[in-house]
Structures are given as structure tokens and as C-alpha cells.
């Protein structure tokens, strides 16, 4: 079956760095997405990786290793507004998006 | 319209009633999707459409139906609502390769 695993919840301190991991087992691979979702709102796009390596976008970076079925989202200089759920999703061989259950990130002052 | 519009924003529905959730996009995306999101379960795909005129079943299709008469609209119908269909429903669209994935703002449905 197809499966995406990420931690249920993480806690970090304002100003610090946090890494949210995602492992996947899917039938084929055509890209990996990270989305941010604040409580009561729709998910919004953060990053897209299709090749191995690190993609940096401001305070957020996303890493992909296709051979390991592994990705992480790195958030630097954490701000209180970063408190949200972070969703990992993989596009399979049929270009269907398979979603992880999300990681709730709690930022403490 | 910019992106995806869902209506209504929220609804309280009596069990057994029929309800259609509306979704319209203006990005000319080929693919559209309906998800439900319940606490602790993440996003679960109900139905999808890869292009106008075609639809497919997702992970949790029972009790729901969809149609895709044109590129822009993808309504979701609950023929006879039950309390277990209480959830937040998100419509989304993307290009044919799953890129540009965009969500609507969601419909919060409560079935009583």
C-alpha cells in the first residue's frame, strides 16, 4: 500500500530551528510537496522537490532523498506565526497526491 | 473569482437531507479533487476528476457523488446526509501532473 509517515506533533522555541521529517512508500514518485495549514484554514503551498537535494526558500528549506524515500522540512528563526500543521504529500506514478496526516508544530516563546 | 471558490462556508444539515457543496476554479486546471479532513486523520480523498467529463473514486467515496460537466465546476453531493459526514470539506485543483495544487477555503459541514 501507499504510506506517508510524519510525526504527529512537535514543539520548538521561538527563534530556534526545527526539522520535520517525512518518509514515504508509494507506487512511483513524481514529486514531493510540503504544505502549511493553520487551524481552521486551507493548506497553502510551501515547497516542491522532485530531484534529490535541498531547496531553500527564505526561512524554509526542504530536502529530498528519493533512494531513501525521505524528506524533511527545515524551519529557521522560528516565529510564533509558524505554529501550524505541516503536511507532506507525494505524487505517485498516476500523478495522484498521497497525503501524510500532518505534523502539528507548537512554538513556545 | 481568484483561484478556487467553495460554497457554502459552513452549513448545519439535518440527517437524511440532500446537500450539494459547490466548487469553482478559474485557473483552467484539468484536475479537481474533493477531500474531507477530520481531526487526527489528515486529508482523505473522496472523489477526483482528471479532466472534464471524467470522475474517479478516492479513498472514502461512499455516500458522496460528483460530476464534472465542465472544466471549472466540480460539485460534491451528499444524497442522504449522516452524522459521520460531519467534517471540513476541501476542494482542490491542479494541472495534469499534480503541480500548482491549490485548495479552496473549505466548507464546514455539521450533520445533526
PDB file of C-alpha atoms in Angstrom:
ATOM      1  CA  UNK A   1       0.000   0.000   0.000  1.00  0.00           C
ATOM      2  CA  UNK A   2       0.936   3.632  -0.120  1.00  0.00           C
ATOM      3  CA  UNK A   3       2.047   5.263   3.056  1.00  0.00           C
ATOM      4  CA  UNK A   4       3.429   8.556   4.270  1.00  0.00           C
ATOM      5  CA  UNK A   5       4.741   8.906   7.822  1.00  0.00           C
ATOM      6  CA  UNK A   6       5.456  12.079   9.722  1.00  0.00           C
ATOM      7  CA  UNK A   7       5.461  12.850  13.450  1.00  0.00           C
ATOM      8  CA  UNK A   8       2.101  13.771  14.920  1.00  0.00           C
ATOM      9  CA  UNK A   9       3.295  16.728  16.947  1.00  0.00           C
ATOM     10  CA  UNK A  10       6.480  18.694  17.631  1.00  0.00           C
ATOM     11  CA  UNK A  11       7.326  21.552  19.964  1.00  0.00           C
ATOM     12  CA  UNK A  12      10.012  24.173  19.409  1.00  0.00           C
ATOM     13  CA  UNK A  13      11.085  27.524  20.815  1.00  0.00           C
ATOM     14  CA  UNK A  14      10.699  30.888  19.129  1.00  0.00           C
ATOM     15  CA  UNK A  15      13.909  31.816  17.298  1.00  0.00           C
ATOM     16  CA  UNK A  16      15.141  28.226  17.119  1.00  0.00           C
ATOM     17  CA  UNK A  17      15.365  25.735  14.232  1.00  0.00           C
ATOM     18  CA  UNK A  18      13.121  22.714  13.756  1.00  0.00           C
ATOM     19  CA  UNK A  19      13.257  19.813  11.299  1.00  0.00           C
ATOM     20  CA  UNK A  20      10.090  17.926  10.386  1.00  0.00           C
ATOM     21  CA  UNK A  21      10.729  14.541   8.818  1.00  0.00           C
ATOM     22  CA  UNK A  22       8.640  12.656   6.289  1.00  0.00           C
ATOM     23  CA  UNK A  23       9.142   9.120   4.987  1.00  0.00           C
ATOM     24  CA  UNK A  24       7.124   7.660   2.158  1.00  0.00           C
ATOM     25  CA  UNK A  25       6.354   4.406   0.399  1.00  0.00           C
ATOM     26  CA  UNK A  26       4.384   4.980  -2.789  1.00  0.00           C
ATOM     27  CA  UNK A  27       3.792   3.314  -6.132  1.00  0.00           C
ATOM     28  CA  UNK A  28       6.090   5.525  -8.150  1.00  0.00           C
ATOM     29  CA  UNK A  29       7.259   9.035  -7.428  1.00  0.00           C
ATOM     30  CA  UNK A  30       6.690  12.254  -9.329  1.00  0.00           C
ATOM     31  CA  UNK A  31       7.415  14.844  -6.688  1.00  0.00           C
ATOM     32  CA  UNK A  32       7.035  15.720  -3.017  1.00  0.00           C
ATOM     33  CA  UNK A  33       5.194  18.685  -1.588  1.00  0.00           C
ATOM     34  CA  UNK A  34       5.134  20.417   1.765  1.00  0.00           C
ATOM     35  CA  UNK A  35       2.078  22.418   2.769  1.00  0.00           C
ATOM     36  CA  UNK A  36       1.343  24.593   5.787  1.00  0.00           C
ATOM     37  CA  UNK A  37      -2.092  24.618   7.347  1.00  0.00           C
ATOM     38  CA  UNK A  38      -3.144  26.995  10.102  1.00  0.00           C
ATOM     39  CA  UNK A  39      -6.052  25.901  12.273  1.00  0.00           C
ATOM     40  CA  UNK A  40      -9.369  26.448  10.527  1.00  0.00           C
ATOM     41  CA  UNK A  41      -7.766  27.353   7.214  1.00  0.00           C
ATOM     42  CA  UNK A  42      -6.936  25.627   3.938  1.00  0.00           C
ATOM     43  CA  UNK A  43      -3.475  24.172   3.290  1.00  0.00           C
ATOM     44  CA  UNK A  44      -1.096  26.520   1.487  1.00  0.00           C
ATOM     45  CA  UNK A  45       1.874  25.519  -0.665  1.00  0.00           C
ATOM     46  CA  UNK A  46       5.369  25.736   0.846  1.00  0.00           C
ATOM     47  CA  UNK A  47       7.744  23.722  -1.326  1.00  0.00           C
ATOM     48  CA  UNK A  48       8.137  21.154  -4.077  1.00  0.00           C
ATOM     49  CA  UNK A  49      11.014  18.688  -4.546  1.00  0.00           C
ATOM     50  CA  UNK A  50      11.369  16.328  -7.465  1.00  0.00           C
ATOM     51  CA  UNK A  51      15.172  15.890  -7.544  1.00  0.00           C
ATOM     52  CA  UNK A  52      17.459  14.918  -4.664  1.00  0.00           C
ATOM     53  CA  UNK A  53      18.858  17.746  -2.642  1.00  0.00           C
ATOM     54  CA  UNK A  54      17.956  20.860  -0.754  1.00  0.00           C
ATOM     55  CA  UNK A  55      15.562  23.561  -1.913  1.00  0.00           C
ATOM     56  CA  UNK A  56      15.842  26.792   0.048  1.00  0.00           C
ATOM     57  CA  UNK A  57      13.173  29.449   0.201  1.00  0.00           C
ATOM     58  CA  UNK A  58      13.766  32.107   2.813  1.00  0.00           C
ATOM     59  CA  UNK A  59      13.434  30.684   6.321  1.00  0.00           C
ATOM     60  CA  UNK A  60      12.104  27.387   4.956  1.00  0.00           C
ATOM     61  CA  UNK A  61      14.120  24.636   3.263  1.00  0.00           C
ATOM     62  CA  UNK A  62      13.064  21.219   2.034  1.00  0.00           C
ATOM     63  CA  UNK A  63      15.295  18.227   1.400  1.00  0.00           C
ATOM     64  CA  UNK A  64      14.640  15.089  -0.626  1.00  0.00           C
ATOM     65  CA  UNK A  65      16.363  11.717  -0.897  1.00  0.00           C
ATOM     66  CA  UNK A  66      14.476   9.537  -3.388  1.00  0.00           C
ATOM     67  CA  UNK A  67      16.626   6.471  -2.720  1.00  0.00           C
ATOM     68  CA  UNK A  68      15.720   6.628   0.972  1.00  0.00           C
ATOM     69  CA  UNK A  69      12.094   7.667   0.483  1.00  0.00           C
ATOM     70  CA  UNK A  70      12.792  10.558   2.822  1.00  0.00           C
ATOM     71  CA  UNK A  71      12.243  14.276   3.038  1.00  0.00           C
ATOM     72  CA  UNK A  72      12.476  16.934   5.688  1.00  0.00           C
ATOM     73  CA  UNK A  73      11.231  20.467   6.092  1.00  0.00           C
ATOM     74  CA  UNK A  74      13.601  22.793   7.942  1.00  0.00           C
ATOM     75  CA  UNK A  75      12.237  25.928   9.538  1.00  0.00           C
ATOM     76  CA  UNK A  76      14.755  28.512  10.776  1.00  0.00           C
ATOM     77  CA  UNK A  77      14.349  31.547  13.043  1.00  0.00           C
ATOM     78  CA  UNK A  78      11.011  30.261  14.224  1.00  0.00           C
ATOM     79  CA  UNK A  79       8.238  32.777  14.743  1.00  0.00           C
ATOM     80  CA  UNK A  80       5.011  32.369  16.675  1.00  0.00           C
ATOM     81  CA  UNK A  81       3.082  32.550  13.385  1.00  0.00           C
ATOM     82  CA  UNK A  82       4.830  29.314  12.300  1.00  0.00           C
ATOM     83  CA  UNK A  83       2.586  27.426  14.713  1.00  0.00           C
ATOM     84  CA  UNK A  84       0.584  25.305  12.297  1.00  0.00           C
ATOM     85  CA  UNK A  85       0.299  21.826  10.859  1.00  0.00           C
ATOM     86  CA  UNK A  86       2.780  20.836   8.167  1.00  0.00           C
ATOM     87  CA  UNK A  87       1.611  18.322   5.586  1.00  0.00           C
ATOM     88  CA  UNK A  88       3.874  16.133   3.488  1.00  0.00           C
ATOM     89  CA  UNK A  89       2.424  14.817   0.213  1.00  0.00           C
ATOM     90  CA  UNK A  90       3.824  12.682  -2.604  1.00  0.00           C
ATOM     91  CA  UNK A  91       2.673  12.470  -6.226  1.00  0.00           C
ATOM     92  CA  UNK A  92       2.585   8.818  -7.279  1.00  0.00           C
ATOM     93  CA  UNK A  93       3.015   7.233 -10.715  1.00  0.00           C
ATOM     94  CA  UNK A  94      -0.573   8.183 -11.652  1.00  0.00           C
ATOM     95  CA  UNK A  95       0.034  11.789 -10.564  1.00  0.00           C
ATOM     96  CA  UNK A  96      -2.309  11.288  -7.620  1.00  0.00           C
ATOM     97  CA  UNK A  97      -1.289  13.147  -4.471  1.00  0.00           C
ATOM     98  CA  UNK A  98      -0.865  10.933  -1.394  1.00  0.00           C
ATOM     99  CA  UNK A  99      -1.094  12.897   1.868  1.00  0.00           C
ATOM    100  CA  UNK A 100       0.511  12.389   5.238  1.00  0.00           C
ATOM    101  CA  UNK A 101      -1.617  13.066   8.314  1.00  0.00           C
ATOM    102  CA  UNK A 102       0.379  16.195   9.112  1.00  0.00           C
ATOM    103  CA  UNK A 103       2.690  17.349  11.897  1.00  0.00           C
ATOM    104  CA  UNK A 104       1.317  19.868  14.368  1.00  0.00           C
ATOM    105  CA  UNK A 105       4.097  22.305  15.251  1.00  0.00           C
ATOM    106  CA  UNK A 106       3.762  24.197  18.523  1.00  0.00           C
ATOM    107  CA  UNK A 107       6.017  27.218  19.001  1.00  0.00           C
ATOM    108  CA  UNK A 108       6.690  28.366  22.547  1.00  0.00           C
ATOM    109  CA  UNK A 109       8.042  31.810  23.477  1.00  0.00           C
TER     110      UNK A 109
ATOM    111  CA  UNK B   1     -13.038  34.779  -8.756  1.00  0.00           C
ATOM    112  CA  UNK B   2      -9.386  34.159  -7.997  1.00  0.00           C
ATOM    113  CA  UNK B   3      -8.306  30.559  -7.509  1.00  0.00           C
ATOM    114  CA  UNK B   4     -10.942  28.246  -6.083  1.00  0.00           C
ATOM    115  CA  UNK B   5     -14.254  29.256  -4.582  1.00  0.00           C
ATOM    116  CA  UNK B   6     -16.246  26.943  -2.334  1.00  0.00           C
ATOM    117  CA  UNK B   7     -19.786  27.459  -1.104  1.00  0.00           C
ATOM    118  CA  UNK B   8     -21.236  27.437   1.422  1.00  0.00           C
ATOM    119  CA  UNK B   9     -18.573  28.329   4.005  1.00  0.00           C
ATOM    120  CA  UNK B  10     -20.432  26.379   6.637  1.00  0.00           C
ATOM    121  CA  UNK B  11     -23.704  24.508   6.943  1.00  0.00           C
ATOM    122  CA  UNK B  12     -25.733  22.687   9.557  1.00  0.00           C
ATOM    123  CA  UNK B  13     -27.733  19.924   7.912  1.00  0.00           C
ATOM    124  CA  UNK B  14     -30.403  17.581   9.216  1.00  0.00           C
ATOM    125  CA  UNK B  15     -29.643  13.887   8.784  1.00  0.00           C
ATOM    126  CA  UNK B  16     -31.312  12.406   5.725  1.00  0.00           C
ATOM    127  CA  UNK B  17     -31.263  15.650   3.770  1.00  0.00           C
ATOM    128  CA  UNK B  18     -29.583  16.087   0.412  1.00  0.00           C
ATOM    129  CA  UNK B  19     -26.800  18.654   0.093  1.00  0.00           C
ATOM    130  CA  UNK B  20     -24.535  19.858  -2.694  1.00  0.00           C
ATOM    131  CA  UNK B  21     -21.235  21.540  -1.950  1.00  0.00           C
ATOM    132  CA  UNK B  22     -20.117  23.821  -4.749  1.00  0.00           C
ATOM    133  CA  UNK B  23     -16.605  24.290  -6.082  1.00  0.00           C
ATOM    134  CA  UNK B  24     -15.488  26.556  -8.925  1.00  0.00           C
ATOM    135  CA  UNK B  25     -11.977  27.285 -10.175  1.00  0.00           C
ATOM    136  CA  UNK B  26     -10.747  29.848 -12.674  1.00  0.00           C
ATOM    137  CA  UNK B  27      -7.233  28.526 -13.276  1.00  0.00           C
ATOM    138  CA  UNK B  28      -8.189  26.187 -16.142  1.00  0.00           C
ATOM    139  CA  UNK B  29      -6.760  23.278 -14.176  1.00  0.00           C
ATOM    140  CA  UNK B  30      -7.586  19.884 -15.638  1.00  0.00           C
ATOM    141  CA  UNK B  31      -7.707  18.014 -12.341  1.00  0.00           C
ATOM    142  CA  UNK B  32     -10.032  18.665  -9.408  1.00  0.00           C
ATOM    143  CA  UNK B  33     -10.444  16.911  -6.081  1.00  0.00           C
ATOM    144  CA  UNK B  34     -12.688  16.708  -3.045  1.00  0.00           C
ATOM    145  CA  UNK B  35     -11.212  15.936   0.364  1.00  0.00           C
ATOM    146  CA  UNK B  36     -12.592  15.657   3.831  1.00  0.00           C
ATOM    147  CA  UNK B  37     -10.438  16.497   6.813  1.00  0.00           C
ATOM    148  CA  UNK B  38     -11.171  15.134  10.266  1.00  0.00           C
ATOM    149  CA  UNK B  39      -9.142  15.698  13.389  1.00  0.00           C
ATOM    150  CA  UNK B  40      -6.221  13.292  13.574  1.00  0.00           C
ATOM    151  CA  UNK B  41      -6.921  11.723  10.190  1.00  0.00           C
ATOM    152  CA  UNK B  42      -5.492  14.263   7.793  1.00  0.00           C
ATOM    153  CA  UNK B  43      -6.838  14.818   4.297  1.00  0.00           C
ATOM    154  CA  UNK B  44      -8.774  11.925   2.777  1.00  0.00           C
ATOM    155  CA  UNK B  45      -9.669  11.916  -0.904  1.00  0.00           C
ATOM    156  CA  UNK B  46     -13.378  11.437  -1.615  1.00  0.00           C
ATOM    157  CA  UNK B  47     -13.569  11.787  -5.401  1.00  0.00           C
ATOM    158  CA  UNK B  48     -11.429  13.257  -8.121  1.00  0.00           C
ATOM    159  CA  UNK B  49     -11.637  14.251 -11.760  1.00  0.00           C
ATOM    160  CA  UNK B  50      -8.634  14.237 -14.070  1.00  0.00           C
ATOM    161  CA  UNK B  51     -10.433  16.160 -16.787  1.00  0.00           C
ATOM    162  CA  UNK B  52     -13.900  17.435 -17.660  1.00  0.00           C
ATOM    163  CA  UNK B  53     -16.305  14.567 -18.272  1.00  0.00           C
ATOM    164  CA  UNK B  54     -14.446  12.035 -16.126  1.00  0.00           C
ATOM    165  CA  UNK B  55     -14.537  11.248 -12.411  1.00  0.00           C
ATOM    166  CA  UNK B  56     -12.985   8.662 -10.127  1.00  0.00           C
ATOM    167  CA  UNK B  57     -13.358   7.335  -6.605  1.00  0.00           C
ATOM    168  CA  UNK B  58     -10.887   8.189  -3.917  1.00  0.00           C
ATOM    169  CA  UNK B  59     -10.234   6.663  -0.514  1.00  0.00           C
ATOM    170  CA  UNK B  60     -13.654   7.389   1.053  1.00  0.00           C
ATOM    171  CA  UNK B  61     -16.268   7.728  -1.717  1.00  0.00           C
ATOM    172  CA  UNK B  62     -19.291   6.060  -0.066  1.00  0.00           C
ATOM    173  CA  UNK B  63     -22.241   8.389   0.444  1.00  0.00           C
ATOM    174  CA  UNK B  64     -20.872  11.002  -1.967  1.00  0.00           C
ATOM    175  CA  UNK B  65     -21.210  11.655  -5.682  1.00  0.00           C
ATOM    176  CA  UNK B  66     -19.601  14.162  -8.030  1.00  0.00           C
ATOM    177  CA  UNK B  67     -19.971  15.419 -11.571  1.00  0.00           C
ATOM    178  CA  UNK B  68     -17.645  17.318 -13.909  1.00  0.00           C
ATOM    179  CA  UNK B  69     -19.724  18.823 -16.679  1.00  0.00           C
ATOM    180  CA  UNK B  70     -17.086  21.454 -17.497  1.00  0.00           C
ATOM    181  CA  UNK B  71     -13.531  22.432 -16.551  1.00  0.00           C
ATOM    182  CA  UNK B  72     -14.443  24.975 -13.902  1.00  0.00           C
ATOM    183  CA  UNK B  73     -17.078  23.297 -11.722  1.00  0.00           C
ATOM    184  CA  UNK B  74     -16.873  20.193  -9.549  1.00  0.00           C
ATOM    185  CA  UNK B  75     -19.870  19.872  -7.194  1.00  0.00           C
ATOM    186  CA  UNK B  76     -19.994  17.272  -4.417  1.00  0.00           C
ATOM    187  CA  UNK B  77     -23.389  15.838  -3.454  1.00  0.00           C
ATOM    188  CA  UNK B  78     -24.412  14.052  -0.290  1.00  0.00           C
ATOM    189  CA  UNK B  79     -27.571  12.180  -1.301  1.00  0.00           C
ATOM    190  CA  UNK B  80     -28.753  11.469   2.248  1.00  0.00           C
ATOM    191  CA  UNK B  81     -26.523  13.009   4.900  1.00  0.00           C
ATOM    192  CA  UNK B  82     -25.477  11.069   8.008  1.00  0.00           C
ATOM    193  CA  UNK B  83     -23.762  12.378  11.171  1.00  0.00           C
ATOM    194  CA  UNK B  84     -20.480  10.644  10.237  1.00  0.00           C
ATOM    195  CA  UNK B  85     -20.252  13.040   7.302  1.00  0.00           C
ATOM    196  CA  UNK B  86     -19.695  15.900   9.701  1.00  0.00           C
ATOM    197  CA  UNK B  87     -16.330  17.228   8.593  1.00  0.00           C
ATOM    198  CA  UNK B  88     -14.462  20.017   6.865  1.00  0.00           C
ATOM    199  CA  UNK B  89     -14.562  19.588   3.104  1.00  0.00           C
ATOM    200  CA  UNK B  90     -11.854  20.994   0.851  1.00  0.00           C
ATOM    201  CA  UNK B  91     -11.972  21.260  -2.903  1.00  0.00           C
ATOM    202  CA  UNK B  92      -8.644  21.448  -4.745  1.00  0.00           C
ATOM    203  CA  UNK B  93      -7.358  21.638  -8.294  1.00  0.00           C
ATOM    204  CA  UNK B  94      -4.071  21.070 -10.092  1.00  0.00           C
ATOM    205  CA  UNK B  95      -2.615  20.669 -13.535  1.00  0.00           C
ATOM    206  CA  UNK B  96      -2.416  17.209 -15.081  1.00  0.00           C
ATOM    207  CA  UNK B  97       0.905  16.447 -13.345  1.00  0.00           C
ATOM    208  CA  UNK B  98      -0.262  17.447  -9.881  1.00  0.00           C
ATOM    209  CA  UNK B  99       1.528  20.780  -9.935  1.00  0.00           C
ATOM    210  CA  UNK B 100       0.023  24.069  -8.875  1.00  0.00           C
ATOM    211  CA  UNK B 101      -2.116  22.247  -6.335  1.00  0.00           C
ATOM    212  CA  UNK B 102      -4.494  24.859  -4.887  1.00  0.00           C
ATOM    213  CA  UNK B 103      -7.142  24.488  -2.195  1.00  0.00           C
ATOM    214  CA  UNK B 104     -10.423  26.254  -1.671  1.00  0.00           C
ATOM    215  CA  UNK B 105     -11.125  27.792   1.724  1.00  0.00           C
ATOM    216  CA  UNK B 106     -13.230  24.821   2.827  1.00  0.00           C
ATOM    217  CA  UNK B 107     -16.803  24.049   3.847  1.00  0.00           C
ATOM    218  CA  UNK B 108     -17.502  23.149   7.449  1.00  0.00           C
ATOM    219  CA  UNK B 109     -20.450  20.739   7.434  1.00  0.00           C
ATOM    220  CA  UNK B 110     -22.279  19.566  10.538  1.00  0.00           C
ATOM    221  CA  UNK B 111     -24.895  16.826  10.161  1.00  0.00           C
ATOM    222  CA  UNK B 112     -27.272  16.559  13.109  1.00  0.00           C
TER     223      UNK B 112
END
